[in-house]
């Protein structure tokens, strides 16, 4: 059973970043609702309110997609050495089954104990790798959420909003007119800001390479 779990390791690693990023939708929606509730009270006539579809924000914000792709590549790279060990173990285990009777009980006992020890070690390496990815994924998730929360807070202040609600999978708005939806506006500013940052980073990298 442990060997079967080890052979599924890469699939777990590849799927992990998808689960991590999907959780951003729920957490960001809750964060936006808290941000809205912390606003100071104003008379209803003076309210300027809007909402953001957090699911669409996560799906179409280019930095989320870029970071998701990077995390997937990193996960696969980290998983390759262990995958190679699992394949080698599988080959040795198959050879053991084929040769155990021919080489006698003493050889079988020694080889079986060695294989069992390797299997346990592979199990520990799998758990350590998954834990590492979970920790790195959590840091990435927190960083992205903090960045988007700050951006939306600054955007709300700049545009004079009293409330900006979050909707989507973590719905805090059950109904609102379409003209209150500012998702596309915020997405455009987020992506424009991110593209400018990427462009500046590329220029800085080229200048560094020239030195």
CSV table of C-alpha atoms in Angstrom, one decimal:
chain,number,residue,atom,x,y,z
A,1,UNK,CA,0.0,0.0,0.0
A,2,UNK,CA,2.9,2.3,0.8
A,3,UNK,CA,4.5,1.7,-2.6
A,4,UNK,CA,1.2,2.5,-4.3
A,5,UNK,CA,1.1,5.8,-2.4
A,6,UNK,CA,4.7,6.6,-3.4
A,7,UNK,CA,3.9,5.9,-7.1
A,8,UNK,CA,1.1,8.5,-6.8
A,9,UNK,CA,3.4,11.1,-5.4
A,10,UNK,CA,3.9,13.2,-8.5
A,11,UNK,CA,0.2,13.4,-9.2
A,12,UNK,CA,-0.3,14.7,-5.6
A,13,UNK,CA,2.5,17.2,-6.1
A,14,UNK,CA,1.2,18.4,-9.4
A,15,UNK,CA,-2.3,18.8,-8.1
A,16,UNK,CA,-1.3,20.5,-4.8
A,17,UNK,CA,-0.7,23.9,-6.3
A,18,UNK,CA,-4.1,23.9,-7.9
A,19,UNK,CA,-5.7,23.2,-4.5
A,20,UNK,CA,-3.6,25.9,-2.9
A,21,UNK,CA,-4.5,28.5,-5.5
A,22,UNK,CA,-8.2,27.6,-5.4
A,23,UNK,CA,-8.3,28.3,-1.7
A,24,UNK,CA,-7.3,31.9,-2.5
A,25,UNK,CA,-10.8,32.5,-3.8
A,26,UNK,CA,-12.4,31.6,-0.5
A,27,UNK,CA,-9.9,33.4,1.6
A,28,UNK,CA,-9.8,36.5,-0.5
A,29,UNK,CA,-13.6,36.7,-0.5
A,30,UNK,CA,-13.7,36.6,3.3
A,31,UNK,CA,-10.8,39.2,3.4
A,32,UNK,CA,-12.8,41.6,1.2
A,33,UNK,CA,-15.9,41.2,3.4
A,34,UNK,CA,-13.9,42.0,6.5
A,35,UNK,CA,-12.3,45.0,4.7
A,36,UNK,CA,-15.8,46.3,3.9
A,37,UNK,CA,-17.1,45.8,7.4
A,38,UNK,CA,-14.3,47.8,8.9
A,39,UNK,CA,-15.3,51.0,7.1
A,40,UNK,CA,-16.6,53.9,9.1
A,41,UNK,CA,-20.3,54.5,9.1
A,42,UNK,CA,-21.8,57.0,6.6
A,43,UNK,CA,-25.3,57.9,5.8
A,44,UNK,CA,-26.8,55.7,3.1
A,45,UNK,CA,-27.2,58.6,0.7
A,46,UNK,CA,-23.4,59.2,0.7
A,47,UNK,CA,-22.5,55.5,0.1
A,48,UNK,CA,-20.3,54.7,-2.9
A,49,UNK,CA,-20.3,50.9,-3.0
A,50,UNK,CA,-19.2,48.2,-5.4
A,51,UNK,CA,-18.3,44.5,-5.5
A,52,UNK,CA,-15.6,42.3,-6.9
A,53,UNK,CA,-16.0,38.7,-8.2
A,54,UNK,CA,-13.2,37.1,-6.3
A,55,UNK,CA,-13.3,33.9,-8.4
A,56,UNK,CA,-12.9,35.9,-11.6
A,57,UNK,CA,-10.1,37.9,-9.9
A,58,UNK,CA,-8.2,34.7,-9.0
A,59,UNK,CA,-8.7,33.2,-12.5
A,60,UNK,CA,-7.7,36.2,-14.6
A,61,UNK,CA,-5.1,38.0,-12.5
A,62,UNK,CA,-1.9,37.3,-14.4
A,63,UNK,CA,0.3,37.1,-11.4
A,64,UNK,CA,-1.8,34.4,-9.9
A,65,UNK,CA,-1.4,32.4,-13.1
A,66,UNK,CA,2.3,33.0,-13.3
A,67,UNK,CA,3.0,32.1,-9.7
A,68,UNK,CA,0.8,29.0,-10.2
A,69,UNK,CA,2.9,27.9,-13.2
A,70,UNK,CA,6.1,28.5,-11.3
A,71,UNK,CA,4.9,26.5,-8.3
A,72,UNK,CA,3.9,23.6,-10.6
A,73,UNK,CA,7.3,23.5,-12.3
A,74,UNK,CA,9.1,23.7,-8.9
A,75,UNK,CA,6.9,20.9,-7.5
A,76,UNK,CA,7.7,18.7,-10.5
A,77,UNK,CA,11.5,19.4,-10.1
A,78,UNK,CA,11.5,18.6,-6.4
A,79,UNK,CA,9.5,15.4,-7.1
A,80,UNK,CA,11.8,14.0,-9.8
A,81,UNK,CA,14.6,12.7,-7.5
A,82,UNK,CA,12.1,10.9,-5.4
A,83,UNK,CA,10.2,9.6,-8.4
A,84,UNK,CA,13.5,8.1,-9.7
A,85,UNK,CA,14.1,6.4,-6.3
A,86,UNK,CA,10.6,5.0,-6.4
A,87,UNK,CA,11.1,3.5,-9.9
A,88,UNK,CA,14.4,2.0,-8.8
A,89,UNK,CA,12.7,0.5,-5.7
A,90,UNK,CA,9.9,-0.9,-7.9
A,91,UNK,CA,12.4,-2.6,-10.2
A,92,UNK,CA,14.4,-4.0,-7.3
A,93,UNK,CA,11.2,-5.3,-5.6
A,94,UNK,CA,10.1,-7.0,-8.8
A,95,UNK,CA,13.6,-8.6,-9.2
A,96,UNK,CA,13.4,-9.7,-5.5
A,97,UNK,CA,10.1,-11.5,-6.2
A,98,UNK,CA,11.5,-13.2,-9.3
A,99,UNK,CA,14.8,-14.4,-7.6
A,100,UNK,CA,13.7,-15.1,-4.0
A,101,UNK,CA,13.1,-18.8,-4.4
A,102,UNK,CA,16.1,-19.4,-6.6
A,103,UNK,CA,18.6,-17.7,-4.2
A,104,UNK,CA,17.4,-19.3,-1.0
A,105,UNK,CA,15.8,-18.2,2.2
A,106,UNK,CA,18.8,-16.4,3.7
A,107,UNK,CA,19.3,-14.2,0.7
A,108,UNK,CA,15.5,-13.5,0.6
A,109,UNK,CA,15.5,-12.6,4.3
A,110,UNK,CA,18.3,-10.1,3.9
A,111,UNK,CA,17.1,-8.6,0.7
A,112,UNK,CA,13.5,-8.4,2.0
A,113,UNK,CA,14.7,-6.5,5.1
A,114,UNK,CA,16.7,-4.1,2.9
A,115,UNK,CA,13.7,-3.4,0.7
A,116,UNK,CA,11.4,-2.9,3.7
A,117,UNK,CA,13.9,-0.3,5.1
A,118,UNK,CA,14.1,1.5,1.7
A,119,UNK,CA,10.3,1.5,1.5
A,120,UNK,CA,10.0,3.2,4.9
A,121,UNK,CA,12.7,5.7,3.9
A,122,UNK,CA,10.8,6.6,0.7
A,123,UNK,CA,7.7,7.1,2.8
A,124,UNK,CA,9.5,9.5,5.1
A,125,UNK,CA,10.9,11.4,2.1
A,126,UNK,CA,7.4,11.6,0.5
A,127,UNK,CA,6.0,13.1,3.7
A,128,UNK,CA,8.8,15.6,4.0
A,129,UNK,CA,8.4,16.7,0.4
A,130,UNK,CA,4.6,17.2,0.8
A,131,UNK,CA,5.1,19.1,4.0
A,132,UNK,CA,7.7,21.4,2.3
A,133,UNK,CA,5.3,22.1,-0.5
A,134,UNK,CA,2.5,22.8,1.9
A,135,UNK,CA,4.6,25.3,3.8
A,136,UNK,CA,5.9,27.0,0.6
A,137,UNK,CA,2.3,27.1,-0.8
A,138,UNK,CA,1.0,28.6,2.4
A,139,UNK,CA,3.6,31.4,2.3
A,140,UNK,CA,2.9,32.0,-1.4
A,141,UNK,CA,-0.9,32.1,-0.7
A,142,UNK,CA,-0.5,34.6,2.2
A,143,UNK,CA,1.8,36.8,0.1
A,144,UNK,CA,-0.6,37.0,-2.8
A,145,UNK,CA,-3.6,37.6,-0.6
A,146,UNK,CA,-1.8,40.4,1.2
A,147,UNK,CA,-0.8,42.1,-2.1
A,148,UNK,CA,-4.3,42.0,-3.5
A,149,UNK,CA,-5.9,43.2,-0.3
A,150,UNK,CA,-3.5,46.1,-0.2
A,151,UNK,CA,-4.2,46.9,-3.8
A,152,UNK,CA,-8.0,46.9,-3.4
A,153,UNK,CA,-7.7,49.0,-0.2
A,154,UNK,CA,-5.7,51.6,-2.1
A,155,UNK,CA,-8.0,51.4,-5.1
A,156,UNK,CA,-11.0,51.9,-2.9
A,157,UNK,CA,-9.5,55.0,-1.2
A,158,UNK,CA,-8.4,56.4,-4.6
A,159,UNK,CA,-11.8,55.9,-6.1
A,160,UNK,CA,-13.7,57.1,-3.0
A,161,UNK,CA,-15.6,53.9,-2.2
A,162,UNK,CA,-17.1,53.3,1.2
A,163,UNK,CA,-17.6,49.6,0.7
A,164,UNK,CA,-16.1,47.0,-1.7
A,165,UNK,CA,-17.6,43.6,-1.2
A,166,UNK,CA,-16.3,40.3,-2.3
A,167,UNK,CA,-18.5,37.7,-4.2
A,168,UNK,CA,-17.9,34.4,-5.9
A,169,UNK,CA,-17.4,31.1,-4.1
A,170,UNK,CA,-17.2,32.9,-0.7
A,171,UNK,CA,-20.3,35.0,-1.4
A,172,UNK,CA,-20.8,38.0,0.7
A,173,UNK,CA,-23.2,39.7,-1.8
A,174,UNK,CA,-26.4,37.8,-2.6
A,175,UNK,CA,-27.6,40.4,-5.1
A,176,UNK,CA,-26.3,43.6,-6.7
A,177,UNK,CA,-26.9,45.5,-9.9
A,178,UNK,CA,-24.3,44.9,-12.6
A,179,UNK,CA,-23.2,48.5,-12.6
A,180,UNK,CA,-21.8,47.9,-9.1
A,181,UNK,CA,-19.4,45.2,-10.5
A,182,UNK,CA,-15.9,46.7,-10.7
A,183,UNK,CA,-14.1,43.3,-11.2
A,184,UNK,CA,-12.9,44.2,-14.7
A,185,UNK,CA,-11.7,47.6,-13.7
A,186,UNK,CA,-9.7,46.2,-10.7
A,187,UNK,CA,-8.4,43.4,-12.9
A,188,UNK,CA,-7.1,45.8,-15.5
A,189,UNK,CA,-5.3,47.9,-13.0
A,190,UNK,CA,-3.9,44.8,-11.2
A,191,UNK,CA,-2.6,43.3,-14.5
A,192,UNK,CA,-1.3,46.6,-15.8
A,193,UNK,CA,0.6,47.1,-12.6
A,194,UNK,CA,2.0,43.6,-12.7
A,195,UNK,CA,3.0,43.9,-16.3
A,196,UNK,CA,4.9,47.1,-15.6
A,197,UNK,CA,6.6,45.4,-12.7
A,198,UNK,CA,7.6,42.4,-14.9
A,199,UNK,CA,8.9,44.8,-17.5
A,200,UNK,CA,11.0,46.7,-15.0
A,201,UNK,CA,12.4,43.4,-13.6
A,202,UNK,CA,13.4,42.3,-17.1
A,203,UNK,CA,15.2,45.6,-17.8
A,204,UNK,CA,17.0,45.4,-14.4
A,205,UNK,CA,18.1,41.9,-15.2
A,206,UNK,CA,19.5,42.8,-18.6
A,207,UNK,CA,21.4,45.8,-17.1
A,208,UNK,CA,22.8,43.5,-14.4
A,209,UNK,CA,23.9,41.0,-17.0
A,210,UNK,CA,25.8,43.7,-18.9
A,211,UNK,CA,27.9,44.6,-15.9
